[in-house]
Amino acid sequence: MIPFPVIGVARPNFLILTPICVSLGLASVLLSEHGVTWGLFAVVLLGALMAHISVNALNEYTDFQSGLDFKTDRTPFSGGSGTLVIQPRLAPYALGIGLVSLFVTLICGIYLLQHVGWGLVPIGVLGMLIIVTYTSWINRNRVLVLVAPGLGFGPLMVIGTYYALTAEYSSTALLLSMIPFFLVNNLLLLNQLPDVDADRSVGRDNFAIAWSTEKSAWLFLIFCILAYLMIIMGVVLGRLPFTALIGLVTAGFAYQVFKGIRAYRGEIKQLIPYLGKNVVLTLVTPLLIFLGILADIIII
């Protein structure tokens, strides 16, 4: 029997990001002439959730084994769950959760392949590679660790959802996928700031380590602007309905976070409110876009 506390390695509080990102893939299908096969959608959502749980659990296990989790100044938004630091005996269970979740993801992918064909293979293979290499390899390359999170939750989830439901690729799905791409990259970029010294001690490399905080803040702002430009571009090009512009209402939050990060001088307590606002920004923006698209479809 798996001890209940080990569930912490899945980081349940953060799993809401997955259905929100998948919802953009669903929105792109609803905007197309295709119908939605809800059974297939359920498999897509299950596979995406299992992939998220797998990368979280494997990250927790690897960071515990390397000793990194004992060095981090943990916050509600960074530094892992701390589950294995508190109860080291749960480490084998954490590894088991990571591997079993990965296996379920693979089974979901194989099931979907039988329905939509081999066009889904590149998305599935790249997703699996990100999961198994994220902590041990991707985290040692500042460019890869900057874009891998957004790639996983953006193009892979959004375009993958569209393809799994339609057996086609879509420029609308690509456009929508770039919104979580930039926002989730920003999420991990800022969450690395409290862990700079700890990450450096185990050989990690990222822009939080390599750059000043001010440069990281400007990179954050650029990514936010690009995310909002994707929304505007989608409406201007006629790919998205006017109601999708509701996603722009979080721009004020983005500017607050930018100013807060620029003012950060190493006091982690000062940073926490802005990390929290960045989480809200990352979750609420794509959710509002989905709801805006849904409202347009219902009204029409």
Tab-separated table of C-alpha atoms in Angstrom:
chain	number	residue	atom	x	y	z
A	1	MET	CA	0.000	0.000	0.000
A	2	ILE	CA	1.343	3.431	-1.004
A	3	PRO	CA	1.633	5.810	1.985
A	4	PHE	CA	-0.713	8.766	1.419
A	5	PRO	CA	1.910	11.504	2.157
A	6	VAL	CA	3.907	10.453	-0.916
A	7	ILE	CA	1.168	12.016	-3.048
A	8	GLY	CA	2.957	15.287	-2.313
A	9	VAL	CA	5.654	14.428	-4.870
A	10	ALA	CA	3.035	14.801	-7.603
A	11	ARG	CA	2.604	18.447	-6.499
A	12	PRO	CA	-1.214	18.281	-6.708
A	13	ASN	CA	-1.636	22.043	-6.286
A	14	PHE	CA	0.061	22.616	-9.640
A	15	LEU	CA	-1.741	19.941	-11.673
A	16	ILE	CA	-4.547	22.379	-12.552
A	17	LEU	CA	-2.178	23.790	-15.174
A	18	THR	CA	-2.633	20.665	-17.305
A	19	PRO	CA	-6.399	20.791	-17.928
A	20	ILE	CA	-6.151	24.532	-18.518
A	21	CYS	CA	-3.548	24.038	-21.257
A	22	VAL	CA	-5.434	21.085	-22.743
A	23	SER	CA	-8.550	23.290	-22.816
A	24	LEU	CA	-6.866	25.498	-25.425
A	25	GLY	CA	-6.435	22.442	-27.629
A	26	LEU	CA	-10.107	21.682	-27.102
A	27	ALA	CA	-10.959	25.306	-27.941
A	28	SER	CA	-9.102	25.036	-31.247
A	29	VAL	CA	-11.181	21.941	-32.097
A	30	LEU	CA	-14.418	23.732	-31.176
A	31	LEU	CA	-13.416	26.587	-33.503
A	32	SER	CA	-12.885	24.130	-36.358
A	33	GLU	CA	-15.459	22.149	-38.337
A	34	HIS	CA	-14.613	18.987	-36.407
A	35	GLY	CA	-16.762	17.492	-33.711
A	36	VAL	CA	-15.350	16.410	-30.357
A	37	THR	CA	-15.097	12.726	-29.483
A	38	TRP	CA	-15.303	13.029	-25.718
A	39	GLY	CA	-13.942	9.547	-25.075
A	40	LEU	CA	-10.749	10.437	-26.935
A	41	PHE	CA	-10.601	13.754	-25.118
A	42	ALA	CA	-10.743	11.907	-21.782
A	43	VAL	CA	-7.740	9.794	-22.862
A	44	VAL	CA	-5.862	12.936	-23.930
A	45	LEU	CA	-6.519	14.589	-20.574
A	46	LEU	CA	-5.527	11.464	-18.645
A	47	GLY	CA	-2.288	11.126	-20.619
A	48	ALA	CA	-1.434	14.795	-20.122
A	49	LEU	CA	-2.109	14.621	-16.364
A	50	MET	CA	-0.012	11.474	-16.013
A	51	ALA	CA	2.831	13.148	-17.922
A	52	HIS	CA	2.689	16.119	-15.543
A	53	ILE	CA	2.644	13.851	-12.486
A	54	SER	CA	5.527	11.823	-13.894
A	55	VAL	CA	7.842	14.771	-14.491
A	56	ASN	CA	7.006	16.159	-11.041
A	57	ALA	CA	7.622	12.873	-9.206
A	58	LEU	CA	10.820	12.069	-11.093
A	59	ASN	CA	12.070	15.599	-10.439
A	60	GLU	CA	11.374	15.214	-6.706
A	61	TYR	CA	13.132	11.844	-6.601
A	62	THR	CA	16.201	13.033	-8.522
A	63	ASP	CA	16.547	16.262	-6.534
A	64	PHE	CA	16.297	14.266	-3.299
A	65	GLN	CA	18.970	11.816	-4.476
A	66	SER	CA	21.329	14.604	-5.548
A	67	GLY	CA	20.896	16.411	-2.220
A	68	LEU	CA	19.506	19.529	-3.904
A	69	ASP	CA	16.262	19.475	-1.910
A	70	PHE	CA	18.257	19.792	1.310
A	71	LYS	CA	19.863	23.028	0.054
A	72	THR	CA	16.910	24.966	-1.333
A	73	ASP	CA	15.055	27.757	0.433
A	74	ARG	CA	11.623	26.312	-0.221
A	75	THR	CA	8.690	28.612	-1.051
A	76	PRO	CA	5.055	27.749	-1.868
A	77	PHE	CA	6.014	28.034	-5.534
A	78	SER	CA	9.573	26.728	-5.787
A	79	GLY	CA	12.042	24.269	-4.304
A	80	GLY	CA	9.852	21.178	-4.636
A	81	SER	CA	7.270	19.845	-2.211
A	82	GLY	CA	9.759	18.860	0.504
A	83	THR	CA	7.964	15.510	0.887
A	84	LEU	CA	11.103	13.402	0.643
A	85	VAL	CA	13.151	15.734	2.827
A	86	ILE	CA	10.633	15.218	5.614
A	87	GLN	CA	10.144	11.471	4.969
A	88	PRO	CA	13.146	10.012	3.116
A	89	ARG	CA	11.697	6.490	3.327
A	90	LEU	CA	9.144	7.523	0.695
A	91	ALA	CA	11.801	7.952	-2.028
A	92	PRO	CA	11.207	4.513	-3.653
A	93	TYR	CA	7.483	5.248	-3.770
A	94	ALA	CA	8.174	8.587	-5.449
A	95	LEU	CA	10.228	6.849	-8.112
A	96	GLY	CA	7.434	4.324	-8.542
A	97	ILE	CA	4.834	7.056	-9.005
A	98	GLY	CA	7.028	8.722	-11.613
A	99	LEU	CA	7.579	5.522	-13.598
A	100	VAL	CA	4.003	4.240	-13.372
A	101	SER	CA	2.651	7.637	-14.463
A	102	LEU	CA	5.074	7.623	-17.380
A	103	PHE	CA	3.867	4.141	-18.344
A	104	VAL	CA	0.210	5.256	-18.235
A	105	THR	CA	1.135	8.224	-20.451
A	106	LEU	CA	2.697	5.806	-22.934
A	107	ILE	CA	-0.390	3.575	-22.937
A	108	CYS	CA	-2.625	6.591	-23.567
A	109	GLY	CA	-0.371	7.609	-26.456
A	110	ILE	CA	-0.497	4.142	-28.015
A	111	TYR	CA	-4.301	4.110	-27.709
A	112	LEU	CA	-4.560	7.484	-29.450
A	113	LEU	CA	-2.175	6.356	-32.206
A	114	GLN	CA	-4.588	3.581	-33.095
A	115	HIS	CA	-7.294	6.184	-33.695
A	116	VAL	CA	-5.463	9.063	-35.370
A	117	GLY	CA	-2.331	7.548	-36.877
A	118	TRP	CA	1.385	8.166	-36.839
A	119	GLY	CA	1.204	11.937	-37.086
A	120	LEU	CA	0.998	12.008	-33.300
A	121	VAL	CA	4.371	10.258	-32.910
A	122	PRO	CA	6.650	13.356	-33.015
A	123	ILE	CA	4.604	15.042	-30.285
A	124	GLY	CA	4.567	11.917	-28.126
A	125	VAL	CA	8.259	11.143	-28.516
A	126	LEU	CA	9.349	14.708	-27.769
A	127	GLY	CA	7.071	14.798	-24.731
A	128	MET	CA	8.495	11.553	-23.340
A	129	LEU	CA	12.053	12.807	-23.920
A	130	ILE	CA	11.350	15.998	-21.985
A	131	ILE	CA	9.936	13.991	-19.059
A	132	VAL	CA	12.856	11.575	-18.720
A	133	THR	CA	15.643	14.105	-19.347
A	134	TYR	CA	14.267	17.247	-17.683
A	135	THR	CA	15.993	17.018	-14.300
A	136	SER	CA	19.169	15.186	-15.208
A	137	TRP	CA	20.044	16.822	-18.543
A	138	ILE	CA	17.772	19.684	-19.621
A	139	ASN	CA	18.365	21.495	-16.310
A	140	ARG	CA	22.054	21.730	-17.181
A	141	ASN	CA	21.466	23.776	-20.341
A	142	ARG	CA	20.114	27.288	-19.842
A	143	VAL	CA	18.434	27.526	-23.248
A	144	LEU	CA	16.747	24.139	-23.038
A	145	VAL	CA	15.549	24.652	-19.471
A	146	LEU	CA	14.127	28.027	-20.505
A	147	VAL	CA	11.944	26.634	-23.311
A	148	ALA	CA	11.273	22.992	-22.334
A	149	PRO	CA	8.474	23.750	-19.813
A	150	GLY	CA	6.608	25.968	-22.275
A	151	LEU	CA	7.140	23.469	-25.063
A	152	GLY	CA	5.588	20.724	-22.964
A	153	PHE	CA	2.562	22.682	-21.752
A	154	GLY	CA	2.198	24.749	-24.924
A	155	PRO	CA	2.721	23.175	-28.357
A	156	LEU	CA	2.876	19.571	-27.172
A	157	MET	CA	-0.325	19.712	-25.108
A	158	VAL	CA	-2.348	22.128	-27.236
A	159	ILE	CA	-1.366	20.881	-30.698
A	160	GLY	CA	-1.293	17.323	-29.388
A	161	THR	CA	-4.877	17.648	-28.150
A	162	TYR	CA	-6.013	19.051	-31.477
A	163	TYR	CA	-4.315	16.295	-33.476
A	164	ALA	CA	-5.573	13.539	-31.162
A	165	LEU	CA	-9.155	14.721	-31.750
A	166	THR	CA	-8.952	15.550	-35.469
A	167	ALA	CA	-5.956	13.674	-36.988
A	168	GLU	CA	-4.878	17.030	-38.417
A	169	TYR	CA	-2.555	19.884	-37.564
A	170	SER	CA	-3.924	23.399	-37.239
A	171	SER	CA	-2.514	26.913	-37.434
A	172	THR	CA	-5.128	27.998	-34.865
A	173	ALA	CA	-3.904	25.349	-32.429
A	174	LEU	CA	-0.320	26.473	-33.075
A	175	LEU	CA	-1.240	30.081	-32.373
A	176	LEU	CA	-3.051	29.196	-29.147
A	177	SER	CA	-0.196	26.924	-28.067
A	178	MET	CA	2.259	29.801	-28.068
A	179	ILE	CA	0.367	31.531	-25.238
A	180	PRO	CA	1.125	28.862	-22.589
A	181	PHE	CA	4.536	28.421	-24.215
A	182	PHE	CA	5.609	31.911	-23.176
A	183	LEU	CA	3.687	31.979	-19.887
A	184	VAL	CA	4.908	28.604	-18.585
A	185	ASN	CA	8.478	29.428	-19.570
A	186	ASN	CA	8.068	32.552	-17.442
A	187	LEU	CA	6.636	30.509	-14.583
A	188	LEU	CA	9.743	28.345	-14.336
A	189	LEU	CA	12.095	31.264	-15.044
A	190	LEU	CA	10.921	33.157	-11.970
A	191	ASN	CA	10.559	30.052	-9.801
A	192	GLN	CA	14.290	29.445	-10.306
A	193	LEU	CA	15.236	32.747	-8.657
A	194	PRO	CA	15.044	31.540	-5.012
A	195	ASP	CA	17.128	28.451	-5.870
A	196	VAL	CA	20.076	30.090	-7.627
A	197	ASP	CA	22.770	29.094	-5.124
A	198	ALA	CA	21.390	25.599	-4.574
A	199	ASP	CA	21.018	24.940	-8.307
A	200	ARG	CA	24.528	26.178	-9.021
A	201	SER	CA	25.964	23.827	-6.367
A	202	VAL	CA	24.689	20.728	-8.209
A	203	GLY	CA	25.745	21.836	-11.685
A	204	ARG	CA	22.528	23.287	-13.014
A	205	ASP	CA	22.555	26.146	-15.496
A	206	ASN	CA	19.711	28.546	-16.170
A	207	PHE	CA	19.188	32.224	-16.873
A	208	ALA	CA	18.396	32.937	-13.223
A	209	ILE	CA	21.960	31.796	-12.473
A	210	ALA	CA	23.640	33.295	-15.529
A	211	TRP	CA	21.906	36.670	-15.582
A	212	SER	CA	21.172	39.457	-13.164
A	213	THR	CA	17.671	39.596	-11.727
A	214	GLU	CA	16.980	42.711	-13.783
A	215	LYS	CA	17.789	40.892	-17.036
A	216	SER	CA	15.529	38.015	-15.994
A	217	ALA	CA	12.761	40.541	-15.318
A	218	TRP	CA	13.096	41.980	-18.816
A	219	LEU	CA	13.037	38.495	-20.339
A	220	PHE	CA	9.864	37.836	-18.339
A	221	LEU	CA	8.290	41.021	-19.715
A	222	ILE	CA	9.241	40.175	-23.315
A	223	PHE	CA	7.676	36.727	-22.997
A	224	CYS	CA	4.497	38.257	-21.522
A	225	ILE	CA	4.254	40.737	-24.389
A	226	LEU	CA	4.709	37.930	-26.909
A	227	ALA	CA	1.961	35.898	-25.224
A	228	TYR	CA	-0.463	38.828	-25.416
A	229	LEU	CA	0.551	39.519	-29.019
A	230	MET	CA	-0.475	35.944	-29.889
A	231	ILE	CA	-3.988	36.717	-28.644
A	232	ILE	CA	-4.188	39.966	-30.603
A	233	MET	CA	-2.722	38.358	-33.717
A	234	GLY	CA	-5.230	35.531	-33.525
A	235	VAL	CA	-8.136	37.994	-33.447
A	236	VAL	CA	-6.694	40.239	-36.188
A	237	LEU	CA	-6.103	37.236	-38.466
A	238	GLY	CA	-9.583	35.927	-37.808
A	239	ARG	CA	-8.339	32.759	-36.149
A	240	LEU	CA	-9.803	33.665	-32.767
A	241	PRO	CA	-13.072	35.398	-31.898
A	242	PHE	CA	-13.101	38.909	-30.483
A	243	THR	CA	-14.077	37.479	-27.082
A	244	ALA	CA	-10.641	35.834	-26.780
A	245	LEU	CA	-9.290	39.311	-26.030
A	246	ILE	CA	-10.552	38.846	-22.480
A	247	GLY	CA	-7.175	37.151	-21.888
A	248	LEU	CA	-5.563	40.591	-22.052
A	249	VAL	CA	-7.064	41.622	-18.707
A	250	THR	CA	-4.170	39.941	-16.877
A	251	ALA	CA	-1.666	42.366	-18.407
A	252	GLY	CA	-1.819	44.503	-15.257
A	253	PHE	CA	-0.724	41.484	-13.204
A	254	ALA	CA	2.160	40.917	-15.605
A	255	TYR	CA	3.393	44.489	-15.132
A	256	GLN	CA	3.147	44.193	-11.345
A	257	VAL	CA	5.253	41.034	-11.425
A	258	PHE	CA	7.795	42.686	-13.724
A	259	LYS	CA	8.217	45.637	-11.346
A	260	GLY	CA	8.421	43.341	-8.334
A	261	ILE	CA	11.114	41.151	-9.873
A	262	ARG	CA	13.159	44.185	-10.923
A	263	ALA	CA	13.117	45.356	-7.298
A	264	TYR	CA	14.174	41.950	-5.950
A	265	ARG	CA	17.489	42.114	-4.081
A	266	GLY	CA	17.851	38.600	-2.714
A	267	GLU	CA	15.281	38.691	0.084
A	268	ILE	CA	13.102	35.681	-0.708
A	269	LYS	CA	10.152	36.906	1.386
A	270	GLN	CA	10.013	39.937	-0.880
A	271	LEU	CA	9.821	37.642	-3.919
A	272	ILE	CA	7.002	35.306	-2.804
A	273	PRO	CA	4.013	37.627	-3.542
A	274	TYR	CA	5.228	38.089	-7.107
A	275	LEU	CA	5.791	34.371	-7.629
A	276	GLY	CA	2.190	33.900	-6.518
A	277	LYS	CA	0.926	36.552	-8.926
A	278	ASN	CA	2.894	34.894	-11.713
A	279	VAL	CA	1.140	31.589	-10.976
A	280	VAL	CA	-2.239	33.352	-11.184
A	281	LEU	CA	-1.170	35.021	-14.431
A	282	THR	CA	-0.113	31.690	-15.950
A	283	LEU	CA	-3.343	29.925	-15.004
A	284	VAL	CA	-5.921	32.655	-15.512
A	285	THR	CA	-4.791	33.978	-18.911
A	286	PRO	CA	-5.333	30.754	-20.920
A	287	LEU	CA	-8.455	29.950	-18.882
A	288	LEU	CA	-9.992	33.311	-19.783
A	289	ILE	CA	-9.142	32.763	-23.453
A	290	PHE	CA	-10.867	29.363	-23.373
A	291	LEU	CA	-13.929	30.854	-21.692
A	292	GLY	CA	-13.971	33.705	-24.205
A	293	ILE	CA	-13.884	31.272	-27.119
A	294	LEU	CA	-16.565	29.122	-25.481
A	295	ALA	CA	-18.789	32.163	-24.932
A	296	ASP	CA	-18.487	33.118	-28.595
A	297	ILE	CA	-19.422	29.605	-29.712
A	298	ILE	CA	-22.415	29.444	-27.379
A	299	ILE	CA	-23.665	32.899	-28.396
A	300	ILE	CA	-23.401	32.080	-32.096
